[in-house]
mmCIF file of C-alpha atoms in Angstrom:
data_model
loop_
_atom_site.group_PDB
_atom_site.id
_atom_site.type_symbol
_atom_site.label_atom_id
_atom_site.label_comp_id
_atom_site.label_asym_id
_atom_site.label_seq_id
_atom_site.Cartn_x
_atom_site.Cartn_y
_atom_site.Cartn_z
ATOM 1 C CA UNK A 253 57.437 63.356 1.498
ATOM 2 C CA UNK A 254 58.496 61.541 -1.603
ATOM 3 C CA UNK A 255 58.421 58.448 -1.547
ATOM 4 C CA UNK A 256 61.737 57.202 -2.988
ATOM 5 C CA UNK A 257 62.733 54.574 -0.012
ATOM 6 C CA UNK A 258 64.286 51.242 -1.431
ATOM 7 C CA UNK A 259 64.399 49.328 -4.335
ATOM 8 C CA UNK A 260 63.221 45.895 -5.103
ATOM 9 C CA UNK A 261 66.006 45.064 -8.398
ATOM 10 C CA UNK A 262 65.578 42.210 -10.825
ATOM 11 C CA UNK A 263 68.200 40.034 -11.978
ATOM 12 C CA UNK A 264 68.047 37.434 -15.077
ATOM 13 C CA UNK A 265 70.199 34.558 -15.324
ATOM 14 C CA UNK A 266 69.531 32.845 -18.238
ATOM 15 C CA UNK A 267 65.817 31.453 -17.291
ATOM 16 C CA UNK A 268 65.907 32.468 -13.959
ATOM 17 C CA UNK A 269 64.565 35.902 -12.346
ATOM 18 C CA UNK A 270 66.188 37.028 -9.260
ATOM 19 C CA UNK A 271 64.193 39.638 -7.528
ATOM 20 C CA UNK A 272 65.914 41.256 -4.280
ATOM 21 C CA UNK A 273 64.114 43.603 -2.097
ATOM 22 C CA UNK A 274 67.215 46.435 -1.581
ATOM 23 C CA UNK A 275 67.091 48.292 1.625
ATOM 24 C CA UNK A 276 68.726 46.500 4.131
ATOM 25 C CA UNK A 277 69.719 49.558 6.269
ATOM 26 C CA UNK A 278 66.274 49.712 6.945
ATOM 27 C CA UNK A 279 65.575 45.556 7.551
ATOM 28 C CA UNK A 280 64.656 45.809 3.650
ATOM 29 C CA UNK A 281 60.740 47.152 5.116
ATOM 30 C CA UNK A 282 58.294 48.139 2.695
ATOM 31 C CA UNK A 283 57.618 51.588 1.339
ATOM 32 C CA UNK A 284 54.673 51.987 -1.108
ATOM 33 C CA UNK A 285 57.141 52.926 -3.340
ATOM 34 C CA UNK A 286 58.793 49.293 -2.958
ATOM 35 C CA UNK A 287 55.509 47.527 -3.715
ATOM 36 C CA UNK A 288 55.033 49.755 -6.823
ATOM 37 C CA UNK A 289 58.585 48.402 -7.806
ATOM 38 C CA UNK A 290 57.171 44.858 -6.706
ATOM 39 C CA UNK A 291 54.498 45.343 -9.443
ATOM 40 C CA UNK A 292 56.883 46.861 -12.151
ATOM 41 C CA UNK A 293 59.124 43.953 -11.665
ATOM 42 C CA UNK A 294 56.122 40.962 -11.512
ATOM 43 C CA UNK A 295 55.276 42.928 -14.681
ATOM 44 C CA UNK A 296 58.668 42.608 -16.387
ATOM 45 C CA UNK A 297 58.637 38.764 -15.227
ATOM 46 C CA UNK A 298 55.086 37.940 -17.013
ATOM 47 C CA UNK A 299 56.438 39.542 -20.503
ATOM 48 C CA UNK A 300 59.714 37.652 -20.348
ATOM 49 C CA UNK A 301 58.551 34.293 -21.774
ATOM 50 C CA UNK A 302 61.859 33.131 -21.589
ATOM 51 C CA UNK A 303 61.804 32.578 -17.662
ATOM 52 C CA UNK A 304 61.060 29.970 -15.982
ATOM 53 C CA UNK A 305 61.527 30.317 -12.087
ATOM 54 C CA UNK A 306 61.454 33.570 -10.364
ATOM 55 C CA UNK A 307 63.465 33.573 -6.431
ATOM 56 C CA UNK A 308 62.482 36.050 -4.113
ATOM 57 C CA UNK A 309 65.138 37.250 -1.881
ATOM 58 C CA UNK A 310 66.678 40.546 -0.197
ATOM 59 C CA UNK A 311 69.792 42.443 0.658
ATOM 60 C CA UNK A 312 72.127 42.026 3.629
ATOM 61 C CA UNK A 313 72.196 39.149 5.990
ATOM 62 C CA UNK A 314 70.029 40.722 8.848
ATOM 63 C CA UNK A 315 66.703 40.857 7.488
ATOM 64 C CA UNK A 316 64.405 39.203 4.006
ATOM 65 C CA UNK A 317 62.163 41.820 5.232
ATOM 66 C CA UNK A 318 60.778 43.295 8.737
ATOM 67 C CA UNK A 319 57.106 44.197 7.273
ATOM 68 C CA UNK A 320 55.933 47.780 6.607
ATOM 69 C CA UNK A 321 57.963 50.952 7.135
ATOM 70 C CA UNK A 322 55.935 52.154 10.303
ATOM 71 C CA UNK A 323 57.536 55.633 10.001
ATOM 72 C CA UNK A 324 55.742 56.186 6.912
ATOM 73 C CA UNK A 325 52.610 54.174 7.753
ATOM 74 C CA UNK A 326 52.084 55.593 10.727
ATOM 75 C CA UNK A 327 52.185 59.111 9.007
ATOM 76 C CA UNK A 328 49.406 58.529 6.442
ATOM 77 C CA UNK A 329 45.761 59.810 6.506
ATOM 78 C CA UNK A 330 42.816 56.908 8.037
ATOM 79 C CA UNK A 331 42.080 56.990 3.760
ATOM 80 C CA UNK A 332 45.336 56.814 2.713
ATOM 81 C CA UNK A 333 46.343 53.834 4.567
ATOM 82 C CA UNK A 334 43.229 52.339 3.109
ATOM 83 C CA UNK A 335 43.772 53.294 -0.544
ATOM 84 C CA UNK A 336 47.506 53.503 -0.325
ATOM 85 C CA UNK A 337 48.875 50.986 1.922
ATOM 86 C CA UNK A 338 46.454 47.567 2.390
ATOM 87 C CA UNK A 339 44.780 47.537 -1.018
ATOM 88 C CA UNK A 340 47.686 48.315 -2.882
ATOM 89 C CA UNK A 341 49.195 45.574 -0.831
ATOM 90 C CA UNK A 342 46.950 43.140 -0.925
ATOM 91 C CA UNK A 343 46.883 43.918 -5.012
ATOM 92 C CA UNK A 344 50.823 43.209 -5.269
ATOM 93 C CA UNK A 345 51.204 40.159 -3.533
ATOM 94 C CA UNK A 346 48.186 38.976 -5.022
ATOM 95 C CA UNK A 347 50.132 39.358 -8.146
ATOM 96 C CA UNK A 348 53.208 37.833 -6.823
ATOM 97 C CA UNK A 349 50.871 34.570 -5.616
ATOM 98 C CA UNK A 350 49.411 34.562 -9.628
ATOM 99 C CA UNK A 351 52.561 34.912 -11.297
ATOM 100 C CA UNK A 352 53.204 32.575 -14.079
ATOM 101 C CA UNK A 353 56.367 30.853 -13.296
ATOM 102 C CA UNK A 354 56.942 29.057 -9.670
ATOM 103 C CA UNK A 355 58.762 31.703 -7.219
ATOM 104 C CA UNK A 356 60.959 30.273 -4.194
ATOM 105 C CA UNK A 357 61.531 32.926 -1.405
ATOM 106 C CA UNK A 358 65.184 32.790 -0.435
ATOM 107 C CA UNK A 359 64.500 33.850 3.107
ATOM 108 C CA UNK A 360 67.735 35.725 4.687
ATOM 109 C CA UNK A 361 67.514 36.759 8.552
ATOM 110 C CA UNK A 362 64.048 38.041 10.161
ATOM 111 C CA UNK A 363 60.666 37.833 8.289
ATOM 112 C CA UNK A 364 58.256 39.778 10.290
ATOM 113 C CA UNK A 365 54.799 41.100 9.824
ATOM 114 C CA UNK A 366 54.488 41.962 5.943
ATOM 115 C CA UNK A 367 57.470 40.278 5.295
ATOM 116 C CA UNK A 368 56.014 37.426 6.351
ATOM 117 C CA UNK A 369 53.042 37.641 4.896
ATOM 118 C CA UNK A 370 55.373 38.206 1.179
ATOM 119 C CA UNK A 371 57.064 35.047 1.035
ATOM 120 C CA UNK A 372 53.878 33.459 1.737
ATOM 121 C CA UNK A 373 53.124 34.484 -2.122
ATOM 122 C CA UNK A 374 55.710 31.793 -2.736
ATOM 123 C CA UNK A 375 55.744 28.446 -3.856
ATOM 124 C CA UNK A 376 58.568 27.365 -1.922
ATOM 125 C CA UNK A 377 60.524 28.538 0.582
ATOM 126 C CA UNK A 378 64.282 27.991 1.820
ATOM 127 C CA UNK A 379 65.378 30.072 4.693
ATOM 128 C CA UNK A 380 69.243 30.224 6.394
ATOM 129 C CA UNK A 381 69.686 28.586 10.049
ATOM 130 C CA UNK A 382 68.791 32.291 11.487
ATOM 131 C CA UNK A 383 65.916 33.011 10.071
ATOM 132 C CA UNK A 384 62.880 33.909 12.168
ATOM 133 C CA UNK A 385 59.498 34.861 11.519
ATOM 134 C CA UNK A 386 56.758 36.546 13.459
ATOM 135 C CA UNK A 387 53.672 38.242 13.092
ATOM 136 C CA UNK A 388 53.727 41.172 15.716
ATOM 137 C CA UNK A 389 51.484 43.786 14.542
ATOM 138 C CA UNK A 390 48.685 43.072 18.150
ATOM 139 C CA UNK A 391 51.883 44.433 19.675
ATOM 140 C CA UNK A 392 51.532 48.287 18.260
ATOM 141 C CA UNK A 393 47.775 47.778 18.414
ATOM 142 C CA UNK A 394 46.920 46.849 14.603
ATOM 143 C CA UNK A 395 46.296 43.334 12.868
ATOM 144 C CA UNK A 396 48.325 41.736 9.807
ATOM 145 C CA UNK A 397 47.435 43.573 6.784
ATOM 146 C CA UNK A 398 48.365 41.984 3.793
ATOM 147 C CA UNK A 399 47.133 38.783 4.018
ATOM 148 C CA UNK A 400 48.589 37.104 7.076
ATOM 149 C CA UNK A 401 45.018 36.380 7.961
ATOM 150 C CA UNK A 402 44.170 34.305 5.119
ATOM 151 C CA UNK A 403 46.903 33.528 2.612
ATOM 152 C CA UNK A 404 48.969 32.647 5.798
ATOM 153 C CA UNK A 405 46.418 30.460 7.306
ATOM 154 C CA UNK A 406 45.930 28.316 4.158
ATOM 155 C CA UNK A 407 49.831 27.624 4.194
ATOM 156 C CA UNK A 408 49.864 26.363 7.957
ATOM 157 C CA UNK A 409 46.614 26.248 9.614
ATOM 158 C CA UNK A 410 45.055 28.464 11.639
ATOM 159 C CA UNK A 411 46.327 27.393 14.755
ATOM 160 C CA UNK A 412 49.694 28.317 13.990
ATOM 161 C CA UNK A 413 48.688 31.838 12.644
ATOM 162 C CA UNK A 414 47.144 32.237 15.636
ATOM 163 C CA UNK A 415 49.784 30.899 17.610
ATOM 164 C CA UNK A 416 52.049 34.043 15.595
ATOM 165 C CA UNK A 417 49.374 36.921 16.059
ATOM 166 C CA UNK A 418 48.158 36.189 18.955
ATOM 167 C CA UNK A 419 51.652 36.430 20.903
ATOM 168 C CA UNK A 420 53.791 38.124 18.277
ATOM 169 C CA UNK A 421 56.899 35.467 19.475
ATOM 170 C CA UNK A 422 59.245 35.042 16.951
ATOM 171 C CA UNK A 423 59.164 31.045 15.590
ATOM 172 C CA UNK A 424 63.067 30.257 14.653
ATOM 173 C CA UNK A 425 64.063 27.744 11.616
ATOM 174 C CA UNK A 426 63.323 24.524 12.783
ATOM 175 C CA UNK A 427 60.146 25.073 13.344
ATOM 176 C CA UNK A 428 59.180 26.628 11.183
ATOM 177 C CA UNK A 429 60.090 23.545 8.565
ATOM 178 C CA UNK A 430 58.281 21.581 11.262
ATOM 179 C CA UNK A 431 55.005 23.687 10.830
ATOM 180 C CA UNK A 432 55.996 23.889 6.540
ATOM 181 C CA UNK A 433 56.399 27.201 6.972
ATOM 182 C CA UNK A 434 59.960 25.864 5.052
ATOM 183 C CA UNK A 435 60.943 23.735 2.746
ATOM 184 C CA UNK A 436 64.351 24.006 3.118
ATOM 185 C CA UNK A 437 67.459 24.957 6.108
ATOM 186 C CA UNK A 438 70.415 26.246 4.729
ATOM 187 C CA UNK A 439 73.790 27.293 6.718
ATOM 188 C CA UNK A 440 74.056 30.800 7.009
ATOM 189 C CA UNK A 441 75.527 32.598 3.630
ATOM 190 C CA UNK A 442 74.146 29.896 1.716
ATOM 191 C CA UNK A 443 70.171 30.862 1.451
ATOM 192 C CA UNK A 444 70.641 31.941 -2.293
ATOM 193 C CA UNK A 445 72.388 29.063 -3.720
ATOM 194 C CA UNK A 446 70.392 26.678 -2.345
ATOM 195 C CA UNK A 447 67.239 28.422 -3.969
ATOM 196 C CA UNK A 448 69.398 28.722 -7.134
ATOM 197 C CA UNK A 449 70.118 24.770 -7.015
ATOM 198 C CA UNK A 450 66.625 24.582 -6.541
ATOM 199 C CA UNK A 451 65.231 27.414 -9.524
ATOM 200 C CA UNK A 452 67.938 25.532 -11.796
ATOM 201 C CA UNK A 453 66.358 22.206 -11.018
ATOM 202 C CA UNK A 454 62.667 23.227 -12.030
ATOM 203 C CA UNK A 455 63.975 24.947 -14.831
ATOM 204 C CA UNK A 456 65.354 21.355 -16.439
ATOM 205 C CA UNK A 457 61.404 20.079 -15.643
ATOM 206 C CA UNK A 458 58.828 20.916 -18.826
ATOM 207 C CA UNK A 459 58.271 24.340 -18.866
ATOM 208 C CA UNK A 460 54.320 24.381 -19.157
ATOM 209 C CA UNK A 461 53.555 21.433 -17.465
ATOM 210 C CA UNK A 462 55.502 22.966 -14.412
ATOM 211 C CA UNK A 463 53.169 26.012 -14.811
ATOM 212 C CA UNK A 464 50.020 24.199 -15.061
ATOM 213 C CA UNK A 465 50.802 22.192 -11.978
ATOM 214 C CA UNK A 466 51.195 25.165 -10.096
ATOM 215 C CA UNK A 467 48.329 26.428 -11.286
ATOM 216 C CA UNK A 468 46.286 23.509 -10.499
ATOM 217 C CA UNK A 469 47.558 22.799 -7.098
ATOM 218 C CA UNK A 470 46.699 26.834 -6.087
ATOM 219 C CA UNK A 471 43.301 26.055 -7.844
ATOM 220 C CA UNK A 472 42.262 23.537 -5.308
ATOM 221 C CA UNK A 473 43.090 25.675 -2.519
ATOM 222 C CA UNK A 474 40.614 27.969 -3.745
ATOM 223 C CA UNK A 475 42.687 30.737 -5.267
ATOM 224 C CA UNK A 476 42.003 31.943 -9.251
ATOM 225 C CA UNK A 477 40.023 28.399 -9.370
ATOM 226 C CA UNK A 478 37.103 30.747 -11.995
ATOM 227 C CA UNK A 479 40.438 31.835 -14.040
ATOM 228 C CA UNK A 480 42.268 28.917 -13.770
ATOM 229 C CA UNK A 481 38.871 26.369 -14.588
ATOM 230 C CA UNK A 482 38.132 29.221 -17.896
ATOM 231 C CA UNK A 483 42.323 29.247 -18.943
ATOM 232 C CA UNK A 484 42.246 25.274 -19.072
ATOM 233 C CA UNK A 485 39.080 25.060 -20.771
ATOM 234 C CA UNK A 486 40.180 27.457 -23.510
ATOM 235 C CA UNK A 487 43.527 26.036 -24.406
ATOM 236 C CA UNK A 488 41.773 22.637 -24.455
ATOM 237 C CA UNK A 489 39.308 23.892 -26.773
ATOM 238 C CA UNK A 490 42.081 25.776 -29.162
ATOM 239 C CA UNK A 491 43.643 22.286 -29.805
ATOM 240 C CA UNK A 492 40.622 20.881 -31.651
ATOM 241 C CA UNK A 493 39.549 20.587 -35.079
ATOM 242 C CA UNK A 494 36.753 22.426 -34.402
ATOM 243 C CA UNK A 495 37.977 24.936 -33.277
ATOM 244 C CA UNK A 496 40.267 25.566 -36.879
ATOM 245 C CA UNK A 497 37.480 24.722 -38.300
ATOM 246 C CA UNK A 498 35.380 27.594 -36.673
ATOM 247 C CA UNK A 499 38.382 29.989 -37.220
ATOM 248 C CA UNK A 500 38.157 29.025 -41.081
ATOM 249 C CA UNK A 501 34.378 29.817 -41.470
ATOM 250 C CA UNK A 502 34.815 32.763 -39.719
ATOM 251 C CA UNK A 503 37.359 34.013 -41.938
ATOM 252 C CA UNK A 504 35.940 32.489 -45.259
ATOM 253 C CA UNK A 505 32.050 33.755 -43.886
ATOM 254 C CA UNK A 506 30.292 30.712 -43.968
ATOM 255 C CA UNK A 507 28.688 28.266 -41.931
ATOM 256 C CA UNK A 508 30.952 26.138 -39.827
ATOM 257 C CA UNK A 509 30.933 22.124 -40.261
ATOM 258 C CA UNK A 510 31.991 20.636 -36.655
ATOM 259 C CA UNK A 511 32.545 17.131 -36.381
ATOM 260 C CA UNK A 512 32.484 17.295 -32.024
ATOM 261 C CA UNK A 513 36.577 16.871 -32.112
#
C-alpha cells in the first residue's frame, strides 16, 4: 500500500514559519508519510536563518491531531512497527524538540495519543476552549510510543501522565491550563491568531538570546546537555583573541603565541 496519506504544509510569513498538519478528514491522524514530512519541514526551518519562531497547528476545527492512524500502524509487521513507526516517530519528535528556534503549538480541538506527544515537543502551547487532551493507548492494548512516558512526564509530572495514560480520560482545556500543559486558552477559532501574536512578540526579541535561552532551559532539564555545553563552549572560545591567533598560526604554519585572552 502506498504511504501517501496526508500532508504537512509550511508557510513562511516574514520570520515566522507556520506548519500545518493537513489531514482533517482523518482528524489529522499521523502516518509514516506525515512523519517524514514533519522531518522534511524541520530541515527546511533549520536551513532558513531568517526564521525566528515556528507555529505548529492543524487544519480543520475538530482536532489538532488524534495520534497515529490506527488503520495503518495496526497493519504493520512487528519489526516494521519498531523500525518504521516507533523509532521514526521518536527521531522526528526529538528533532522538533531540538529545533534552533522556539515552537508554539496552536491546538485547535482534540490532541490525543501521538498528537499530545507531538505538542509536548513545543515550547509554548495555546489551545482553543474546546480542546481536549488524552492518552488513550491502554484502551486499545498498547502504550504511549512517542515520548508520552518521557517528555510529557517532564512537562506535567508523572502523576498527571499516569492519570491520563492509565484511565484514558479526556482532560479539558481548563485542566490543561491549570497543570501547565498549555499556557493560554483562546476563544474557539482564534487559536492561530493568538499563536501569531505570541510569535510576533518573540520575533521582536534578540534572536540569538531567545535561541540560547531556550537551549539552556532545556539543557537544565537534561535535554541535549552535552551538545549545549559543547556548543556554548565552542562559541565562547571562538570569540577570543587566542582563537584568531590559532587560526592565523595554522594558516601561516608557525607556532601559536597564546595570551589566554
